[in-house]
XYZ file of N, CA, C and O in Angstrom:
516
model
N -21.652 -14.154 -20.399
C -22.079 -13.307 -19.295
C -20.898 -13.079 -18.359
O -20.227 -14.012 -17.959
N -20.690 -11.823 -18.024
C -19.546 -11.462 -17.187
C -19.904 -11.615 -15.707
O -20.979 -11.201 -15.284
N -19.008 -12.225 -14.955
C -19.264 -12.362 -13.524
C -18.505 -11.275 -12.785
O -17.376 -10.945 -13.143
N -19.137 -10.717 -11.790
C -18.494 -9.674 -11.001
C -17.865 -10.289 -9.771
O -18.382 -11.250 -9.215
N -16.729 -9.681 -9.362
C -16.071 -10.136 -8.140
C -16.914 -9.705 -6.942
O -17.345 -8.551 -6.876
N -17.168 -10.610 -6.014
C -17.881 -10.209 -4.804
C -17.019 -9.275 -3.966
O -15.797 -9.349 -4.005
N -17.670 -8.362 -3.272
C -16.935 -7.417 -2.429
C -17.364 -7.587 -0.983
O -18.437 -8.069 -0.703
N -16.517 -7.136 -0.102
C -16.867 -7.205 1.311
C -15.673 -7.612 2.134
O -14.588 -7.831 1.615
N -15.884 -7.686 3.414
C -14.801 -7.971 4.347
C -14.092 -9.275 4.019
O -12.877 -9.357 4.032
N -14.845 -10.298 3.682
C -14.257 -11.592 3.373
C -13.482 -11.614 2.069
O -12.754 -12.539 1.789
N -13.658 -10.572 1.259
C -12.993 -10.512 -0.035
C -12.078 -9.293 -0.123
O -12.041 -8.596 -1.126
N -11.348 -9.044 0.929
C -10.476 -7.877 0.994
C -9.442 -7.934 -0.126
O -8.896 -8.983 -0.439
N -9.184 -6.781 -0.721
C -8.160 -6.663 -1.753
C -6.828 -6.218 -1.141
O -5.837 -6.097 -1.833
N -6.838 -5.935 0.157
C -5.617 -5.542 0.864
C -4.981 -6.798 1.451
O -5.645 -7.574 2.122
N -3.698 -6.977 1.178
C -2.983 -8.150 1.682
C -2.288 -7.778 2.989
O -1.501 -6.835 3.032
N -2.604 -8.517 4.065
C -1.910 -8.290 5.334
C -0.609 -9.079 5.308
O -0.612 -10.293 5.138
N 0.483 -8.359 5.445
C 1.805 -8.983 5.398
C 2.101 -9.586 6.763
O 2.033 -8.896 7.777
N 2.451 -10.882 6.781
C 2.617 -11.599 8.052
C 4.066 -11.706 8.510
O 4.320 -12.023 9.663
N 5.036 -11.466 7.583
C 6.439 -11.647 7.949
C 7.330 -10.829 7.016
O 6.885 -10.373 5.962
N 8.590 -10.687 7.410
C 9.551 -9.985 6.562
C 9.732 -10.735 5.242
O 9.850 -10.128 4.172
N 9.719 -12.065 5.290
C 9.863 -12.878 4.091
C 8.700 -12.625 3.133
O 8.880 -12.539 1.913
N 7.492 -12.532 3.685
C 6.309 -12.264 2.856
C 6.413 -10.873 2.221
O 6.080 -10.692 1.052
N 6.908 -9.881 2.987
C 7.106 -8.529 2.449
C 8.028 -8.588 1.231
O 7.723 -8.022 0.182
N 9.144 -9.287 1.375
C 10.109 -9.399 0.273
C 9.471 -10.096 -0.930
O 9.654 -9.663 -2.064
N 8.727 -11.157 -0.680
C 8.069 -11.902 -1.745
C 7.089 -11.009 -2.511
O 7.127 -10.938 -3.738
N 6.218 -10.314 -1.790
C 5.205 -9.461 -2.427
C 5.843 -8.301 -3.191
O 5.446 -8.010 -4.312
N 6.822 -7.632 -2.581
C 7.428 -6.475 -3.247
C 8.277 -6.903 -4.444
O 8.302 -6.212 -5.461
N 8.947 -8.053 -4.347
C 9.704 -8.574 -5.491
C 8.777 -8.934 -6.648
O 9.054 -8.607 -7.804
N 7.700 -9.615 -6.323
C 6.750 -10.031 -7.361
C 6.145 -8.802 -8.043
O 6.040 -8.763 -9.272
N 5.747 -7.802 -7.265
C 5.167 -6.581 -7.833
C 6.179 -5.887 -8.735
O 5.849 -5.425 -9.829
N 7.421 -5.826 -8.298
C 8.477 -5.200 -9.085
C 8.677 -5.937 -10.404
O 8.763 -5.326 -11.471
N 8.702 -7.260 -10.346
C 8.864 -8.081 -11.552
C 7.712 -7.887 -12.534
O 7.896 -7.984 -13.744
N 6.516 -7.617 -12.001
C 5.326 -7.432 -12.846
C 5.153 -5.974 -13.274
O 4.208 -5.651 -13.990
N 6.029 -5.082 -12.773
C 5.886 -3.659 -13.076
C 4.688 -3.029 -12.391
O 4.148 -2.024 -12.827
N 4.274 -3.635 -11.272
C 3.100 -3.171 -10.519
C 3.524 -2.268 -9.374
O 4.415 -2.618 -8.608
N 2.893 -1.119 -9.223
C 3.190 -0.300 -8.038
C 2.622 -0.954 -6.780
O 1.674 -1.734 -6.846
N 3.222 -0.614 -5.648
C 2.761 -1.091 -4.345
C 2.397 0.123 -3.502
O 3.157 1.098 -3.458
N 1.250 0.067 -2.844
C 0.912 1.065 -1.832
C 0.843 0.306 -0.515
O 0.078 -0.647 -0.373
N 1.698 0.716 0.420
C 1.795 0.025 1.707
C 1.296 0.916 2.832
O 1.659 2.090 2.901
N 0.469 0.345 3.686
C -0.071 1.028 4.863
C 0.601 0.410 6.085
O 0.410 -0.763 6.370
N 1.415 1.208 6.774
C 2.033 0.772 8.027
C 1.179 1.324 9.154
O 1.043 2.547 9.299
N 0.597 0.428 9.942
C -0.286 0.846 11.024
C -0.140 -0.059 12.226
O 0.789 -0.871 12.306
N -1.057 0.092 13.164
C -1.047 -0.723 14.376
C -2.486 -0.925 14.833
O -3.327 -0.038 14.671
N -2.738 -2.086 15.410
C -4.098 -2.428 15.837
C -4.603 -1.519 16.956
O -5.802 -1.356 17.130
N -3.681 -0.880 17.699
C -4.072 -0.020 18.815
C -4.161 1.456 18.401
O -4.524 2.313 19.198
N -3.806 1.766 17.155
C -3.755 3.154 16.701
C -5.071 3.541 16.025
O -5.375 3.078 14.924
N -5.848 4.394 16.686
C -7.177 4.764 16.202
C -7.108 5.440 14.828
O -7.902 5.124 13.937
N -6.154 6.340 14.606
C -6.073 7.018 13.305
C -5.686 6.044 12.199
O -6.132 6.173 11.063
N -4.876 5.071 12.530
C -4.511 4.040 11.557
C -5.740 3.206 11.198
O -6.021 2.967 10.020
N -6.485 2.799 12.207
C -7.698 2.008 11.985
C -8.729 2.799 11.188
O -9.441 2.242 10.357
N -8.780 4.114 11.407
C -9.752 4.952 10.701
C -9.480 4.997 9.198
O -10.370 5.302 8.414
N -8.261 4.685 8.773
C -7.901 4.715 7.351
C -8.133 3.372 6.656
O -8.044 3.288 5.430
N -8.441 2.328 7.416
C -8.611 1.003 6.815
C -9.708 0.968 5.756
O -9.541 0.355 4.705
N -10.821 1.646 6.023
C -11.936 1.624 5.069
C -11.531 2.289 3.754
O -11.763 1.751 2.669
N -10.902 3.466 3.843
C -10.474 4.188 2.645
C -9.435 3.368 1.872
O -9.466 3.302 0.642
N -8.513 2.747 2.602
C -7.465 1.942 1.976
C -8.090 0.766 1.211
O -7.725 0.488 0.072
N -9.054 0.109 1.828
C -9.760 -1.011 1.187
C -10.538 -0.523 -0.033
O -10.530 -1.171 -1.088
N -11.193 0.613 0.105
C -11.970 1.184 -1.003
C -11.054 1.454 -2.211
O -11.397 1.132 -3.353
N -9.888 2.014 -1.965
C -8.931 2.288 -3.042
C -8.419 0.977 -3.659
O -8.247 0.884 -4.868
N -8.205 -0.025 -2.815
C -7.743 -1.332 -3.306
C -8.796 -1.965 -4.218
O -8.455 -2.588 -5.229
N -10.059 -1.783 -3.879
C -11.151 -2.353 -4.687
C -11.217 -1.693 -6.066
O -11.555 -2.350 -7.051
N -10.903 -0.408 -6.129
C -11.056 0.334 -7.387
C -9.767 0.421 -8.200
O -9.783 0.952 -9.305
N -8.654 -0.080 -7.675
C -7.373 -0.051 -8.387
C -6.709 -1.430 -8.361
O -5.693 -1.632 -7.694
N -7.270 -2.386 -9.095
C -6.726 -3.755 -9.065
C -5.312 -3.862 -9.652
O -4.624 -4.853 -9.431
N -4.881 -2.838 -10.392
C -3.542 -2.862 -10.996
C -2.434 -2.542 -9.991
O -1.253 -2.655 -10.297
N -2.829 -2.140 -8.789
C -1.879 -1.799 -7.733
C -1.961 -2.855 -6.639
O -3.043 -3.338 -6.308
N -0.811 -3.207 -6.064
C -0.790 -4.143 -4.937
C -0.865 -3.335 -3.642
O -0.014 -2.480 -3.394
N -1.904 -3.582 -2.843
C -2.095 -2.894 -1.571
C -1.683 -3.825 -0.435
O -2.225 -4.920 -0.303
N -0.720 -3.374 0.370
C -0.218 -4.173 1.481
C -0.460 -3.453 2.799
O -0.335 -2.230 2.886
N -0.786 -4.228 3.835
C -0.917 -3.687 5.185
C 0.141 -4.352 6.064
O 0.271 -5.577 6.068
N 0.897 -3.524 6.787
C 1.925 -4.023 7.703
C 1.600 -3.519 9.099
O 1.516 -2.303 9.327
N 1.422 -4.452 10.042
C 1.261 -4.066 11.453
C 2.669 -3.881 12.014
O 3.464 -4.826 12.031
N 2.975 -2.654 12.446
C 4.342 -2.330 12.877
C 4.792 -3.172 14.068
O 5.985 -3.407 14.248
N 3.844 -3.636 14.878
C 4.199 -4.463 16.032
C 4.514 -5.902 15.616
O 5.286 -6.586 16.276
N 3.921 -6.351 14.511
C 4.147 -7.716 14.039
C 5.445 -7.846 13.247
O 6.112 -8.870 13.308
N 5.773 -6.822 12.470
C 6.952 -6.899 11.593
C 7.812 -5.655 11.803
O 7.876 -4.759 10.958
N 8.468 -5.596 12.936
C 9.267 -4.422 13.294
C 10.453 -4.222 12.361
O 10.852 -3.088 12.102
N 11.008 -5.294 11.815
C 12.183 -5.174 10.947
C 11.862 -4.375 9.683
O 12.643 -3.511 9.271
N 10.700 -4.629 9.079
C 10.307 -3.905 7.870
C 9.979 -2.449 8.212
O 10.374 -1.526 7.503
N 9.297 -2.249 9.327
C 8.961 -0.893 9.767
C 10.221 -0.072 10.011
O 10.309 1.086 9.597
N 11.209 -0.680 10.630
C 12.483 0.005 10.900
C 13.220 0.322 9.609
O 13.757 1.410 9.443
N 13.238 -0.643 8.700
C 13.925 -0.469 7.409
C 13.395 0.750 6.650
O 14.140 1.460 5.997
N 12.084 0.984 6.762
C 11.452 2.097 6.063
C 11.337 3.357 6.925
O 10.762 4.343 6.495
N 11.879 3.296 8.134
C 11.900 4.476 9.000
C 10.537 4.936 9.476
O 10.304 6.128 9.642
N 9.637 3.986 9.713
C 8.290 4.332 10.183
C 8.365 4.756 11.641
O 8.793 3.988 12.493
N 7.963 6.001 11.905
C 8.011 6.543 13.264
C 6.621 6.889 13.801
O 6.451 7.107 14.984
N 5.634 7.008 12.903
C 4.271 7.361 13.311
C 3.289 6.551 12.475
O 3.603 6.140 11.362
N 2.120 6.324 13.053
C 1.082 5.601 12.341
C -0.121 6.508 12.145
O -0.414 7.291 13.021
N -0.797 6.343 11.015
C -0.393 5.499 9.887
C 0.651 6.191 9.006
O 0.720 7.415 8.956
N 1.459 5.388 8.341
C 2.381 5.876 7.318
C 2.116 5.068 6.063
O 1.978 3.846 6.126
N 2.019 5.775 4.942
C 1.750 5.141 3.653
C 2.929 5.370 2.721
O 3.496 6.464 2.688
N 3.275 4.341 1.968
C 4.355 4.436 0.997
C 3.844 4.028 -0.377
O 3.107 3.050 -0.491
N 4.282 4.765 -1.392
C 4.119 4.326 -2.773
C 5.477 3.789 -3.184
O 6.489 4.497 -3.081
N 5.507 2.537 -3.608
C 6.761 1.867 -3.950
C 6.672 1.376 -5.390
O 5.703 0.712 -5.767
N 7.670 1.745 -6.176
C 7.764 1.266 -7.563
C 9.151 0.687 -7.756
O 10.141 1.328 -7.393
N 9.200 -0.511 -8.315
C 10.483 -1.196 -8.530
C 11.320 -1.255 -7.256
O 12.516 -0.990 -7.268
N 10.639 -1.534 -6.153
C 11.260 -1.690 -4.822
C 11.861 -0.395 -4.274
O 12.588 -0.418 -3.298
N 11.540 0.755 -4.894
C 12.031 2.050 -4.420
C 10.846 2.880 -3.923
O 9.800 2.930 -4.576
N 11.039 3.570 -2.789
C 9.991 4.453 -2.279
C 9.929 5.691 -3.168
O 10.923 6.383 -3.359
N 8.742 5.932 -3.721
C 8.520 7.076 -4.590
C 7.888 8.222 -3.801
O 8.187 9.382 -4.026
N 7.019 7.859 -2.867
C 6.306 8.883 -2.093
C 5.935 8.307 -0.740
O 5.712 7.110 -0.599
N 5.847 9.209 0.247
C 5.516 8.805 1.625
C 4.503 9.800 2.180
O 4.641 11.006 1.979
N 3.494 9.289 2.850
C 2.507 10.133 3.544
C 2.467 9.677 4.995
O 2.281 8.496 5.270
N 2.639 10.624 5.913
C 2.541 10.312 7.343
C 1.253 10.938 7.859
O 1.011 12.129 7.659
N 0.430 10.109 8.500
C -0.819 10.604 9.074
C -2.036 10.152 8.276
O -1.921 9.663 7.157
N -3.193 10.343 8.891
C -4.460 9.932 8.285
C -4.979 11.054 7.399
O -5.619 11.982 7.873
N -4.672 10.990 6.118
C -5.108 11.998 5.167
C -5.697 11.300 3.935
O -4.988 11.029 2.975
N -7.009 11.006 3.976
C -7.631 10.242 2.895
C -7.496 10.907 1.524
O -7.317 10.228 0.522
N -7.571 12.239 1.470
C -7.477 12.925 0.176
C -6.092 12.780 -0.439
O -5.958 12.522 -1.636
N -5.057 12.933 0.380
C -3.688 12.779 -0.123
C -3.427 11.335 -0.546
O -2.750 11.082 -1.541
N -3.972 10.389 0.213
C -3.805 8.979 -0.121
C -4.457 8.672 -1.469
O -3.871 8.000 -2.315
N -5.650 9.220 -1.696
C -6.335 9.012 -2.976
C -5.514 9.613 -4.116
O -5.364 8.999 -5.174
N -4.962 10.818 -3.916
C -4.128 11.450 -4.950
C -2.912 10.584 -5.261
O -2.538 10.417 -6.420
N -2.287 10.054 -4.211
C -1.109 9.203 -4.387
C -1.463 7.971 -5.217
O -0.757 7.626 -6.159
N -2.572 7.329 -4.882
C -2.997 6.114 -5.587
C -3.373 6.440 -7.028
O -2.953 5.752 -7.962
N -4.140 7.510 -7.226
C -4.551 7.881 -8.579
C -3.341 8.197 -9.453
O -3.281 7.800 -10.613
N -2.360 8.901 -8.904
C -1.156 9.257 -9.664
C -0.341 8.007 -10.005
O 0.206 7.899 -11.105
N -0.285 7.049 -9.077
C 0.513 5.844 -9.319
C -0.133 4.955 -10.370
O 0.541 4.179 -11.035
N -1.441 5.083 -10.531
C -2.163 4.260 -11.500
C -2.110 4.862 -12.903
O -2.468 4.217 -13.873
N -1.642 6.100 -13.021
C -1.588 6.790 -14.305
C -0.419 6.267 -15.131
O 0.736 6.480 -14.770
N -0.691 5.590 -16.236
C 0.403 5.019 -17.035
C 1.260 6.088 -17.707
O 2.359 5.813 -18.146
N 0.748 7.323 -17.783
C 1.492 8.382 -18.452
C 2.292 9.238 -17.487
O 2.886 10.227 -17.866
N 2.291 8.835 -16.220
C 3.061 9.584 -15.216
C 4.546 9.521 -15.601
O 5.078 8.482 -15.919
N 5.185 10.659 -15.573
C 6.599 10.688 -15.936
C 7.446 10.258 -14.756
O 7.183 10.620 -13.619
N 8.434 9.459 -15.050
C 9.356 8.993 -14.023
C 10.566 9.921 -14.003
O 11.150 10.189 -15.037
N 10.921 10.405 -12.851
C 12.119 11.214 -12.698
C 13.192 10.329 -12.105
O 13.042 9.805 -11.013
N 14.265 10.174 -12.843
C 15.360 9.322 -12.387
C 16.492 10.212 -11.882
O 16.984 11.070 -12.603
N 16.867 10.021 -10.641
C 17.958 10.792 -10.044
C 19.195 9.918 -10.064
O 19.185 8.806 -9.555
N 20.245 10.444 -10.658
C 21.498 9.662 -10.742
C 22.536 10.218 -9.808
O 22.554 11.356 -9.473
């Protein structure tokens, strides 16, 4: 008999990154596993950022092959600066520690497209030399 994973707030599939070291650990591990990362850079005081939390969690629940990370820009300013985050929310698709795509603003449809495309194993990679 197959057991289902419980869902809900206590079982969030989104990992809140607590430090720059944790960011490096998670992104390195995902890269080593060949797993894409979708990162949500937001802030606890930003209403549009908070409005995207539900959609972000929903996508994390339905795409277990992707690592979903949340970064509070006020908690980890070094990572936010490194990625040039100027507005919240900002979402990044990261593969092999490289930014593949960036979305600025609360756009649930674009975020879903980004996640769906990153989960497609037949997506062609364009390498710029």
